[in-house]
Amino acid sequence: MELTELENILRRCDEAITENVRLNRNTVKILLTNKSEMRLNKERIRALFYIVSPFVLCLIIMLTDIQFNFTTTFYIGLGLFVPIYSFLYIWEVRYGILLCKINFTDPVLSIKKRFAELEKTKLRMNRIRYMVMPIIIVAILCMVLPKASFTTEFIIMLLLIGGVFVGSMYYTRYSIRERFHAINKEIEELESLEK
């Protein structure tokens, strides 16, 4: 009789421990999902801002009545600006589409894989932005300035802008490369776990 009572007590303890483990796993999963959803919402807001930004820029230009001098330098600046900005805009739309594909009802491994793909796309976008930003600044200056006036102050300003972007590119190039390697390794591990 005592042995069966002891077995029943141990069985109840095992059931209670199993239930506690299940509840703890569910709680951890909910916490991780909420954290990921908050990060995803921030990224969605940022992506929406970049997708809407051309329309806001056009609205600002129309409301402020900025006067452009339609000279050769304006058209050179416009020819540099439009293709690069269009290319960056297409990347932002792709990024937004990837954000919309994330669904937290999917398995955890596929969610982590999609987050890794998002991070990889974001790193590529940042790298491209750093490479083309000096060209965009020169294009904007060509469109806004009435004529090319190469005074000492203007040349110093251009050198400072170029120096900041070269320094930023040098700094982020190595950190982006390291993050790419880490993300690629994480994606490979996730793919091996899914098989």
XYZ file of C-alpha atoms in Angstrom:
195
model
C 0.000 0.000 0.000
C 2.757 2.413 0.859
C 4.595 1.618 -2.362
C 1.532 2.390 -4.522
C 0.914 5.624 -2.621
C 4.535 6.598 -3.160
C 4.212 5.809 -6.876
C 1.040 7.917 -7.079
C 2.757 10.828 -5.311
C 5.749 10.608 -7.673
C 3.449 10.395 -10.712
C 1.569 13.531 -9.554
C 4.893 15.314 -8.995
C 6.061 14.304 -12.494
C 2.786 15.578 -13.991
C 3.135 18.860 -12.079
C 6.738 19.278 -13.246
C 5.752 18.491 -16.843
C 2.925 21.037 -16.658
C 5.298 23.665 -15.186
C 7.837 23.020 -17.957
C 5.097 23.356 -20.582
C 3.859 26.614 -19.026
C 7.413 27.963 -18.820
C 8.062 27.130 -22.476
C 4.827 28.828 -23.497
C 5.721 31.896 -21.428
C 9.213 32.105 -22.940
C 7.765 31.677 -26.437
C 5.257 34.477 -25.810
C 7.995 36.772 -24.474
C 10.264 36.080 -27.434
C 7.399 36.560 -29.891
C 6.413 39.878 -28.288
C 10.003 41.116 -28.459
C 10.248 40.091 -32.104
C 6.893 41.715 -32.897
C 8.056 44.991 -31.325
C 11.258 44.902 -33.412
C 9.250 44.061 -36.500
C 6.811 46.933 -35.894
C 9.719 49.390 -35.597
C 11.136 48.093 -38.870
C 7.728 48.350 -40.548
C 7.387 51.987 -39.470
C 10.884 52.743 -40.764
C 10.193 50.968 -44.067
C 6.875 52.797 -44.447
C 8.661 56.113 -43.873
C 11.168 55.358 -46.639
C 8.462 54.151 -49.014
C 6.384 57.311 -48.477
C 9.396 59.674 -48.473
C 9.390 60.497 -52.238
C 5.819 61.714 -51.984
C 6.649 63.784 -48.903
C 9.676 65.231 -50.726
C 7.509 66.207 -53.716
C 4.952 67.778 -51.369
C 7.654 69.785 -49.591
C 9.046 71.017 -52.925
C 5.574 72.090 -54.062
C 4.693 73.820 -50.772
C 7.980 75.666 -50.322
C 8.080 76.842 -53.920
C 11.763 76.084 -54.402
C 13.041 77.696 -57.568
C 15.218 75.579 -59.806
C 17.442 77.037 -62.479
C 17.081 74.761 -65.457
C 20.670 74.918 -66.599
C 23.066 72.232 -67.710
C 24.210 71.576 -64.138
C 20.576 71.042 -63.071
C 20.071 68.381 -65.727
C 23.386 66.729 -64.864
C 22.324 66.633 -61.208
C 18.880 65.323 -62.143
C 20.467 62.662 -64.357
C 22.604 61.508 -61.436
C 19.887 61.732 -58.793
C 16.881 60.036 -60.403
C 18.441 56.654 -61.337
C 20.241 56.247 -58.009
C 17.229 57.291 -55.950
C 14.978 54.982 -58.004
C 17.365 52.083 -57.402
C 17.402 52.751 -53.647
C 13.609 53.089 -53.631
C 13.219 49.690 -55.316
C 15.415 48.168 -52.589
C 13.201 49.777 -49.931
C 10.076 48.317 -51.536
C 11.707 44.870 -51.614
C 12.584 45.252 -47.951
C 8.987 46.228 -47.161
C 7.706 43.158 -49.001
C 10.042 40.939 -46.970
C 8.721 42.560 -43.792
C 5.144 41.781 -44.794
C 5.996 38.110 -45.348
C 6.843 37.545 -41.681
C 4.068 35.749 -39.837
C 4.469 34.747 -36.204
C 2.199 31.732 -36.607
C 4.918 30.048 -38.696
C 7.425 27.707 -37.066
C 10.136 29.427 -35.029
C 12.945 28.310 -37.335
C 11.306 29.817 -40.411
C 10.692 33.068 -38.505
C 14.352 33.219 -37.488
C 15.371 32.490 -41.063
C 13.217 35.328 -42.374
C 14.631 37.709 -39.749
C 18.132 36.726 -40.853
C 17.167 37.413 -44.489
C 15.760 40.790 -43.439
C 18.961 41.677 -41.647
C 21.023 40.627 -44.652
C 18.901 42.774 -46.976
C 19.182 45.712 -44.585
C 22.953 45.392 -44.506
C 23.114 45.342 -48.299
C 20.915 48.441 -48.468
C 23.139 50.296 -45.986
C 26.227 49.325 -47.919
C 24.742 50.563 -51.198
C 23.595 53.800 -49.536
C 27.080 54.527 -48.246
C 28.567 53.924 -51.669
C 26.181 56.210 -53.579
C 25.525 58.929 -50.994
C 28.368 61.229 -52.167
C 26.997 61.041 -55.711
C 23.506 61.921 -54.453
C 24.869 64.909 -52.511
C 26.745 66.163 -55.577
C 23.571 65.675 -57.660
C 21.470 67.663 -55.169
C 24.061 70.436 -55.080
C 24.072 70.546 -58.892
C 20.268 70.849 -58.964
C 20.025 73.491 -56.238
C 23.006 75.728 -56.942
C 22.402 78.191 -59.765
C 25.926 77.819 -61.093
C 29.052 76.021 -60.077
C 30.860 78.463 -57.804
C 33.990 76.836 -56.483
C 34.836 79.141 -53.638
C 37.130 78.089 -50.819
C 34.200 77.518 -48.446
C 32.395 75.350 -50.990
C 35.464 73.222 -51.634
C 36.071 72.794 -47.884
C 32.426 71.782 -47.413
C 32.684 69.186 -50.188
C 35.933 67.824 -48.732
C 34.340 67.523 -45.281
C 31.296 65.756 -46.688
C 33.522 63.400 -48.644
C 35.734 62.754 -45.613
C 32.767 61.887 -43.424
C 31.374 59.461 -45.991
C 34.749 57.828 -46.652
C 35.239 57.388 -42.894
C 31.723 55.989 -42.509
C 32.214 53.588 -45.394
C 35.539 52.396 -43.986
C 34.062 51.897 -40.518
C 30.886 50.131 -41.633
C 32.548 48.038 -44.323
C 34.249 45.817 -41.785
C 31.320 45.642 -39.364
C 28.905 44.847 -42.198
C 31.211 42.135 -43.527
C 31.414 40.531 -40.077
C 27.635 40.687 -39.668
C 27.193 39.138 -43.139
C 29.383 36.205 -42.157
C 27.450 35.724 -38.910
C 24.083 35.922 -40.678
C 25.142 33.512 -43.409
C 26.349 31.062 -40.773
C 23.035 31.411 -38.887
C 21.028 30.788 -42.071
C 23.101 27.682 -42.839
C 22.515 26.381 -39.301
C 18.783 27.027 -39.616
C 18.630 25.258 -42.958
C 20.477 22.241 -41.534
C 18.037 22.121 -38.609
C 15.030 22.212 -40.937
C 16.271 19.209 -42.948
